[in-house]
CSV table of C-alpha atoms in Angstrom, one decimal:
chain,number,residue,atom,x,y,z
W,129,MET,CA,-3.1,5.3,-51.2
W,130,HIS,CA,-4.0,2.4,-48.4
W,131,PRO,CA,-5.9,3.9,-45.7
W,132,ILE,CA,-3.8,2.4,-43.3
W,133,VAL,CA,0.0,3.1,-45.2
W,134,ARG,CA,-0.7,6.4,-44.7
W,135,THR,CA,-2.5,6.6,-41.4
W,136,VAL,CA,0.9,4.3,-40.2
W,137,ILE,CA,3.4,7.5,-42.1
W,138,GLN,CA,1.3,9.7,-40.8
W,139,ARG,CA,2.3,8.1,-37.6
W,140,LEU,CA,6.0,8.0,-38.1
W,141,ALA,CA,5.7,11.4,-38.5
W,142,LEU,CA,4.4,12.3,-35.6
W,143,SER,CA,6.7,10.1,-33.4
W,144,ILE,CA,9.6,11.9,-35.3
W,145,VAL,CA,8.4,15.5,-34.6
W,146,THR,CA,8.4,13.6,-31.2
W,147,LEU,CA,11.2,12.8,-30.6
W,148,PHE,CA,12.1,16.5,-31.4
W,149,VAL,CA,9.9,17.8,-28.9
W,150,VAL,CA,11.1,15.7,-26.3
W,151,SER,CA,15.0,15.5,-27.7
W,152,ILE,CA,14.4,19.8,-26.9
W,153,VAL,CA,13.0,19.2,-23.3
W,154,ILE,CA,16.0,16.5,-22.2
W,155,PHE,CA,19.0,18.6,-23.3
W,156,SER,CA,17.0,22.0,-21.9
W,157,SER,CA,16.6,20.3,-18.8
W,158,VAL,CA,19.4,19.2,-18.3
W,159,THR,CA,21.9,22.9,-20.0
W,160,MET,CA,19.4,23.9,-16.7
W,161,LEU,CA,19.9,22.4,-14.0
W,162,PRO,CA,21.9,23.9,-11.5
W,163,GLY,CA,26.0,23.6,-10.7
W,164,ASP,CA,29.1,24.0,-13.1
W,165,PHE,CA,29.2,20.8,-14.4
W,166,ALA,CA,33.1,20.6,-15.1
W,167,LYS,CA,33.6,22.4,-11.2
W,168,SER,CA,31.7,19.5,-9.9
W,169,ILE,CA,33.9,17.1,-11.7
W,170,LEU,CA,37.3,19.1,-10.5
W,171,GLY,CA,36.6,19.5,-7.3
W,172,GLN,CA,36.7,22.6,-5.7
W,173,SER,CA,40.6,23.4,-5.7
W,174,ALA,CA,40.7,23.1,-9.1
W,175,THR,CA,41.9,26.4,-10.8
W,176,PRO,CA,39.6,28.9,-13.6
W,177,GLU,CA,41.9,28.3,-15.6
W,178,THR,CA,41.8,24.7,-14.9
W,179,VAL,CA,38.6,25.1,-14.9
W,180,ALA,CA,38.0,27.4,-18.0
W,181,VAL,CA,40.0,24.1,-20.5
W,182,PHE,CA,37.8,20.7,-19.0
W,183,GLN,CA,35.3,23.5,-20.3
W,184,ARG,CA,36.9,24.2,-23.5
W,185,GLU,CA,37.4,20.5,-24.7
W,186,LEU,CA,34.3,19.3,-22.8
W,187,GLY,CA,32.0,22.5,-25.4
W,188,LEU,CA,30.2,23.3,-22.8
W,189,ASP,CA,31.5,26.8,-23.3
W,190,LYS,CA,29.8,27.3,-26.5
W,191,PRO,CA,26.4,28.3,-26.3
W,192,PRO,CA,23.5,26.3,-25.3
W,193,VAL,CA,21.2,26.8,-28.6
W,194,GLN,CA,24.7,26.0,-30.5
W,195,ARG,CA,25.3,22.6,-28.2
W,196,TYR,CA,22.3,20.9,-29.0
W,197,PHE,CA,21.8,21.9,-32.5
W,198,GLU,CA,25.4,20.5,-33.2
W,199,TRP,CA,24.6,16.8,-29.5
W,200,ILE,CA,21.2,16.3,-32.1
W,201,SER,CA,22.6,16.4,-35.6
W,202,LYS,CA,25.5,13.8,-34.0
W,203,VAL,CA,22.6,11.7,-32.7
W,204,ALA,CA,21.0,12.2,-36.1
W,205,VAL,CA,23.3,9.9,-37.0
W,206,GLY,CA,24.0,7.6,-34.4
W,207,ASP,CA,27.2,9.2,-32.8
W,208,PHE,CA,25.9,10.4,-29.2
W,209,GLY,CA,29.9,11.9,-27.7
W,210,ASN,CA,32.0,10.8,-24.9
W,211,SER,CA,31.7,10.0,-21.3
W,212,PHE,CA,33.0,13.1,-19.1
W,213,ALA,CA,33.9,9.8,-17.1
W,214,SER,CA,36.0,8.8,-20.4
W,215,GLY,CA,40.1,9.9,-18.6
W,216,ALA,CA,43.5,11.5,-21.4
W,217,GLY,CA,44.4,8.1,-22.8
W,218,TYR,CA,40.7,5.4,-22.1
W,219,LYS,CA,38.2,7.7,-23.8
W,220,ARG,CA,34.8,6.1,-24.0
W,221,THR,CA,31.8,6.8,-25.7
W,222,VAL,CA,27.8,7.6,-24.6
W,223,VAL,CA,26.6,4.2,-26.5
W,224,ASP,CA,29.8,2.6,-25.6
W,225,VAL,CA,29.1,3.2,-22.4
W,226,ILE,CA,25.3,2.1,-23.5
W,227,LYS,CA,25.3,-0.4,-25.1
W,228,PRO,CA,26.3,-2.8,-22.3
W,229,ARG,CA,23.3,-2.2,-20.1
W,230,LEU,CA,21.4,-1.7,-23.3
W,231,TRP,CA,21.4,-5.2,-23.8
W,232,ASN,CA,20.9,-6.4,-20.7
W,233,THR,CA,17.9,-4.5,-19.6
W,234,LEU,CA,16.2,-5.6,-23.1
W,235,PHE,CA,17.7,-9.2,-22.2
W,236,LEU,CA,15.0,-9.0,-18.4
W,237,ALA,CA,12.9,-7.0,-20.8
W,238,SER,CA,12.1,-10.3,-22.5
W,239,MET,CA,12.5,-12.7,-20.7
W,240,THR,CA,9.6,-11.0,-18.4
W,241,ALA,CA,7.6,-10.5,-21.3
W,242,ILE,CA,7.8,-13.6,-22.0
W,243,ILE,CA,6.3,-15.3,-18.7
W,244,ALA,CA,3.4,-12.5,-17.9
W,245,VAL,CA,2.0,-11.3,-21.6
W,246,PRO,CA,0.8,-15.4,-22.5
W,247,LEU,CA,-0.1,-15.2,-18.2
W,248,ALA,CA,-1.7,-12.6,-18.5
W,249,LEU,CA,-3.9,-13.5,-21.8
W,250,PHE,CA,-4.7,-16.4,-20.2
W,251,LEU,CA,-5.7,-15.2,-17.1
W,252,GLY,CA,-8.2,-12.5,-17.9
W,253,ILE,CA,-9.8,-15.0,-21.1
W,254,MET,CA,-10.1,-17.0,-18.3
W,255,ALA,CA,-11.4,-14.9,-15.8
W,256,ALA,CA,-13.4,-13.9,-19.2
W,257,LEU,CA,-15.0,-17.0,-19.3
W,258,HIS,CA,-15.8,-16.9,-15.6
W,259,ARG,CA,-16.9,-13.7,-15.1
W,260,ASN,CA,-17.6,-13.7,-11.4
W,261,GLY,CA,-17.2,-16.7,-10.4
W,262,ILE,CA,-14.4,-18.6,-8.0
W,263,PHE,CA,-12.1,-18.2,-10.0
W,264,ASP,CA,-12.4,-14.8,-11.4
W,265,ARG,CA,-12.7,-13.1,-8.4
W,266,THR,CA,-9.5,-14.8,-6.7
W,267,ILE,CA,-7.3,-13.7,-10.3
W,268,ASN,CA,-9.2,-10.1,-9.5
W,269,ALA,CA,-8.3,-9.9,-5.4
W,270,THR,CA,-4.6,-11.2,-6.4
W,271,THR,CA,-3.0,-9.6,-9.5
W,272,LEU,CA,-5.1,-6.1,-7.9
W,273,THR,CA,-2.9,-6.9,-4.1
W,274,THR,CA,0.0,-7.5,-6.1
W,275,ILE,CA,-0.1,-5.1,-8.1
W,276,SER,CA,-0.5,-2.4,-5.0
W,277,PHE,CA,2.4,-3.4,-3.5
W,278,PRO,CA,5.4,-1.2,-4.1
W,279,GLU,CA,7.8,-2.1,-6.2
W,280,PHE,CA,11.3,-3.0,-4.1
W,281,PHE,CA,8.4,-4.8,-1.4
W,282,VAL,CA,7.4,-7.6,-3.6
W,283,ALA,CA,11.2,-8.3,-5.3
W,284,TYR,CA,11.6,-8.4,-1.2
W,285,VAL,CA,9.1,-11.1,-0.1
W,286,LEU,CA,10.4,-12.8,-3.3
W,287,MET,CA,13.7,-12.6,-2.5
W,288,LEU,CA,13.3,-13.9,1.6
W,289,PHE,CA,10.9,-16.8,0.8
W,290,LEU,CA,12.8,-17.7,-2.5
W,291,ALA,CA,16.7,-17.2,-2.2
W,292,VAL,CA,16.4,-16.8,1.0
W,293,GLN,CA,15.3,-19.3,3.6
W,294,TRP,CA,13.9,-21.8,0.3
W,295,HIS,CA,17.4,-20.9,-1.6
W,296,LEU,CA,15.5,-21.8,-4.5
W,297,LEU,CA,17.0,-18.6,-7.1
W,298,PRO,CA,20.4,-16.3,-6.4
W,299,THR,CA,19.4,-13.7,-4.5
W,300,LEU,CA,21.2,-11.2,-6.8
W,301,ALA,CA,21.3,-10.9,-10.4
W,302,ASN,CA,24.7,-10.0,-10.6
W,303,VAL,CA,25.0,-10.8,-14.7
W,304,SER,CA,27.9,-10.1,-17.1
W,305,ALA,CA,28.8,-11.0,-20.8
W,306,ASP,CA,30.6,-14.0,-20.6
W,307,MET,CA,27.7,-15.8,-18.9
W,308,SER,CA,26.3,-18.3,-20.7
W,309,LEU,CA,23.3,-18.3,-21.6
W,310,GLY,CA,21.3,-20.9,-19.0
W,311,GLU,CA,23.0,-19.0,-16.2
W,312,ARG,CA,22.3,-15.6,-16.8
W,313,ILE,CA,18.3,-16.9,-17.1
W,314,TRP,CA,18.5,-18.8,-13.5
W,315,ARG,CA,19.8,-15.5,-12.4
W,316,CYS,CA,17.1,-12.8,-13.9
W,317,LEU,CA,14.3,-15.6,-12.8
W,318,LEU,CA,14.4,-13.2,-9.6
W,319,PRO,CA,13.3,-10.0,-10.6
W,320,ALA,CA,11.7,-11.4,-14.0
W,321,LEU,CA,9.2,-13.0,-11.8
W,322,THR,CA,9.2,-9.4,-9.5
W,323,LEU,CA,8.0,-7.6,-13.4
W,324,THR,CA,5.8,-10.0,-13.9
W,325,LEU,CA,3.7,-9.7,-10.7
W,326,VAL,CA,3.4,-5.8,-10.4
W,327,ILE,CA,2.5,-5.9,-15.2
W,328,ILE,CA,0.4,-8.1,-15.3
W,329,ALA,CA,-3.1,-6.9,-13.7
W,330,HIS,CA,-3.2,-4.0,-16.3
W,331,MET,CA,-2.8,-6.7,-19.0
W,332,MET,CA,-5.0,-9.5,-17.1
W,333,ARG,CA,-7.7,-7.2,-16.5
W,334,MET,CA,-8.1,-5.4,-19.9
W,335,THR,CA,-7.9,-8.4,-21.4
W,336,ARG,CA,-10.5,-9.4,-19.7
W,337,ALA,CA,-13.2,-6.5,-19.5
W,338,ALA,CA,-12.4,-6.7,-23.8
W,339,LEU,CA,-13.9,-10.1,-24.1
W,340,ILE,CA,-16.6,-9.7,-21.8
W,341,SER,CA,-18.3,-6.1,-23.6
W,342,LEU,CA,-17.5,-8.1,-26.7
W,343,LEU,CA,-19.4,-11.7,-25.5
W,344,ALA,CA,-22.7,-9.9,-24.8
W,345,SER,CA,-23.0,-8.5,-28.8
W,346,PRO,CA,-25.4,-10.2,-31.1
W,347,TYR,CA,-22.5,-12.2,-33.5
W,348,ILE,CA,-21.0,-13.8,-30.0
W,349,GLU,CA,-24.0,-15.0,-29.1
W,350,MET,CA,-25.2,-16.2,-32.9
W,351,ALA,CA,-22.4,-18.4,-33.2
W,352,ARG,CA,-22.9,-20.2,-29.7
W,353,LEU,CA,-26.6,-20.0,-31.1
W,354,LYS,CA,-24.9,-22.1,-33.6
W,355,GLY,CA,-22.7,-24.9,-31.2
W,356,ILE,CA,-19.1,-23.6,-31.8
W,357,PRO,CA,-17.8,-24.5,-28.6
W,358,ASN,CA,-16.6,-21.6,-26.7
W,359,ARG,CA,-12.3,-21.9,-26.7
W,360,GLN,CA,-13.0,-20.7,-30.7
W,361,VAL,CA,-15.9,-18.3,-29.9
W,362,ILE,CA,-13.5,-16.7,-28.4
W,363,MET,CA,-9.8,-17.2,-30.3
W,364,ARG,CA,-12.0,-16.8,-33.4
W,365,HIS,CA,-14.7,-14.0,-33.3
W,366,ALA,CA,-14.0,-12.1,-29.3
W,367,LEU,CA,-10.7,-12.2,-29.4
W,368,PRO,CA,-8.9,-10.2,-32.3
W,369,ASN,CA,-11.6,-7.6,-31.8
W,370,ALA,CA,-11.3,-6.8,-29.1
W,371,TRP,CA,-7.0,-7.0,-29.4
W,372,ALA,CA,-7.0,-3.2,-30.0
W,373,PRO,CA,-7.3,-1.4,-26.4
W,374,ILE,CA,-5.1,-5.6,-25.0
W,375,VAL,CA,-2.1,-4.2,-27.1
W,376,ASN,CA,-1.8,-0.5,-26.5
W,377,VAL,CA,-2.1,-2.3,-22.6
W,378,ILE,CA,1.0,-4.5,-23.1
W,379,ALA,CA,3.1,-2.2,-25.4
W,380,PHE,CA,3.0,0.1,-21.7
W,381,ASN,CA,3.6,-2.5,-20.1
W,382,LEU,CA,7.2,-3.3,-22.6
W,383,ALA,CA,7.6,0.6,-22.1
W,384,TYR,CA,7.7,-0.1,-18.4
W,385,LEU,CA,9.6,-3.1,-18.2
W,386,ILE,CA,13.4,-1.1,-20.6
W,387,VAL,CA,12.4,2.7,-19.5
W,388,GLY,CA,10.8,2.0,-15.3
W,389,VAL,CA,13.1,-0.6,-13.3
W,390,VAL,CA,15.2,1.2,-11.8
W,391,VAL,CA,14.0,-0.1,-8.3
W,392,VAL,CA,14.3,-3.7,-9.8
W,393,GLU,CA,17.3,-3.3,-10.8
W,394,VAL,CA,19.1,-2.1,-8.1
W,395,VAL,CA,17.3,-4.2,-5.6
W,396,PHE,CA,18.8,-7.3,-7.8
W,397,VAL,CA,22.4,-4.9,-8.5
W,398,TYR,CA,20.9,-5.9,-12.3
W,399,PRO,CA,23.2,-4.2,-14.2
W,400,GLY,CA,20.8,-2.0,-16.3
W,401,ILE,CA,20.2,1.0,-18.8
W,402,GLY,CA,17.8,2.6,-15.2
W,403,GLN,CA,20.8,2.1,-12.8
W,404,LEU,CA,23.3,3.9,-15.0
W,405,MET,CA,21.7,6.4,-15.4
W,406,VAL,CA,20.7,6.8,-11.9
W,407,ASP,CA,24.6,7.2,-12.0
W,408,ALA,CA,25.1,8.8,-14.3
W,409,VAL,CA,22.9,11.4,-12.7
W,410,SER,CA,25.2,11.4,-9.5
W,411,THR,CA,28.4,11.5,-11.1
W,412,ARG,CA,27.3,14.3,-13.7
W,413,ASP,CA,27.7,12.4,-16.1
W,414,ILE,CA,25.2,14.3,-18.6
W,415,PRO,CA,25.7,13.0,-22.3
W,416,VAL,CA,25.3,9.6,-20.8
W,417,VAL,CA,22.1,11.3,-19.1
W,418,GLN,CA,20.3,12.6,-22.3
W,419,GLY,CA,21.8,9.5,-23.9
W,420,CYS,CA,19.3,7.3,-21.5
W,421,ALA,CA,16.4,9.6,-21.9
W,422,LEU,CA,16.5,9.2,-25.4
W,423,ILE,CA,16.6,6.1,-25.4
W,424,PHE,CA,14.1,6.0,-23.1
W,425,ALA,CA,11.5,8.5,-25.1
W,426,ALA,CA,12.8,7.0,-28.3
W,427,THR,CA,11.1,3.5,-26.8
W,428,TYR,CA,8.2,4.9,-25.7
W,429,ILE,CA,7.4,7.1,-28.9
W,430,LEU,CA,8.2,4.1,-31.1
W,431,LEU,CA,6.5,0.7,-29.2
W,432,ASN,CA,3.3,3.4,-28.7
W,433,LEU,CA,3.4,3.5,-32.7
W,434,LEU,CA,3.7,-0.6,-33.1
W,435,ALA,CA,0.7,-0.7,-31.5
W,436,ASP,CA,-0.8,2.1,-33.3
W,437,VAL,CA,0.2,0.4,-36.2
W,438,ILE,CA,-1.0,-3.5,-34.7
W,439,SER,CA,-4.8,-2.3,-33.5
W,440,ILE,CA,-5.3,-0.6,-37.2
W,441,ALA,CA,-4.2,-4.1,-38.6
W,442,THR,CA,-6.0,-6.3,-36.1
W,443,ASN,CA,-9.2,-3.9,-37.0
W,444,PRO,CA,-9.1,-1.5,-39.8
W,445,ARG,CA,-13.0,-0.3,-38.2
W,446,ILE,CA,-10.8,1.8,-36.2
W,447,LEU,CA,-9.5,4.3,-38.9
W,448,HIS,CA,-13.7,5.5,-39.1
W,449,PRO,CA,-14.9,5.8,-35.9
W,450,ARG,CA,-18.6,6.3,-35.5
C-alpha cells in the first residue's frame, strides 16, 4: 500500500476513535448536569406521576449506560432522536431542527472563507516579499489590532459605521429560507466582514512566517540567480513547500467559523447553529444540545483530517521527518 494512502487510513481510523471518545464526553457531561430535565420542562406544579410518565416517554428512566448506547447506535445511522421541545401532534426530530440552522452557518462560513482565505494569502505573500517595509508593518499592525478586540466590539464598530451612519449594509442578518441568494448575501455581508477581520490575522501571519523561512533557502536563491521573477519564485517554488503549516491554520480557522461564531450570530440575530445551541441549553433541550455538540466535534475532526491529508499530499516529506 502507498505510504500516503496508509497514513490517510490511519488518520481516518484515529479520527473515528476520537469522535467516539468525544461522544462519551458529551453524553456524560450532559447527563451530569444538575437538575431534573423533566421537572424543569413540566414546571414545579407537575405531580410525581406526571414527571415519571414524562421521564419514561423520553427514556430518562433508563440507566445512563443504556441510554448512551441507544443514542450512539441511532446517531450512527443518522437518527439523533426527537427534540424535547416537540409536543403531541407536532414532534420534530433533532435533524429537522438542526438542518436549517446548520445550513445557515455553513453559508456564512463559506462566504467568509471566500473573502478571508484569498485575502489572507495575498497579504501574507506581499508582507513576506516586502519584509520589514511599510506595507509589512502596516498590515501586521492592522491585523493584530483587529484580532486584539473582542468579536462583539468589532461587530458593533462595523455596525455603527457601515449600517447606522453610512447606511451601506443592513444592521441585522435575519435571513430566511424563502430569501433569494442575492438578498441572503447582502444581509450576510456585515457578519462575514466581522468574521474576516477576526480570523485573517492568523492565516496572514502564518503565510508570511512560512514564506520568510523558505525565501532564505538555497534553492530559492538559486531560482533568483537564474533570473526567475519573484512572482514565479513564490508561486512555483516557495508556496508549495510552505503549504503544510498554512493549510493547518486555514483548517483551524474554518472550523472556528462553524463552531465558534455564537457571539457574531447573537449580535446580528443570525439564525445559525451556534445560536440554536445556546437556545437549546437555556430550554434544556438535551437531544439538540448533544446533536449540536457532536456536529461541532465532527467538524473539528474532519477539517483537521482534511488539513493533514492536504499537507501530506502537497509535501510527502512530512511522512519522513528527520
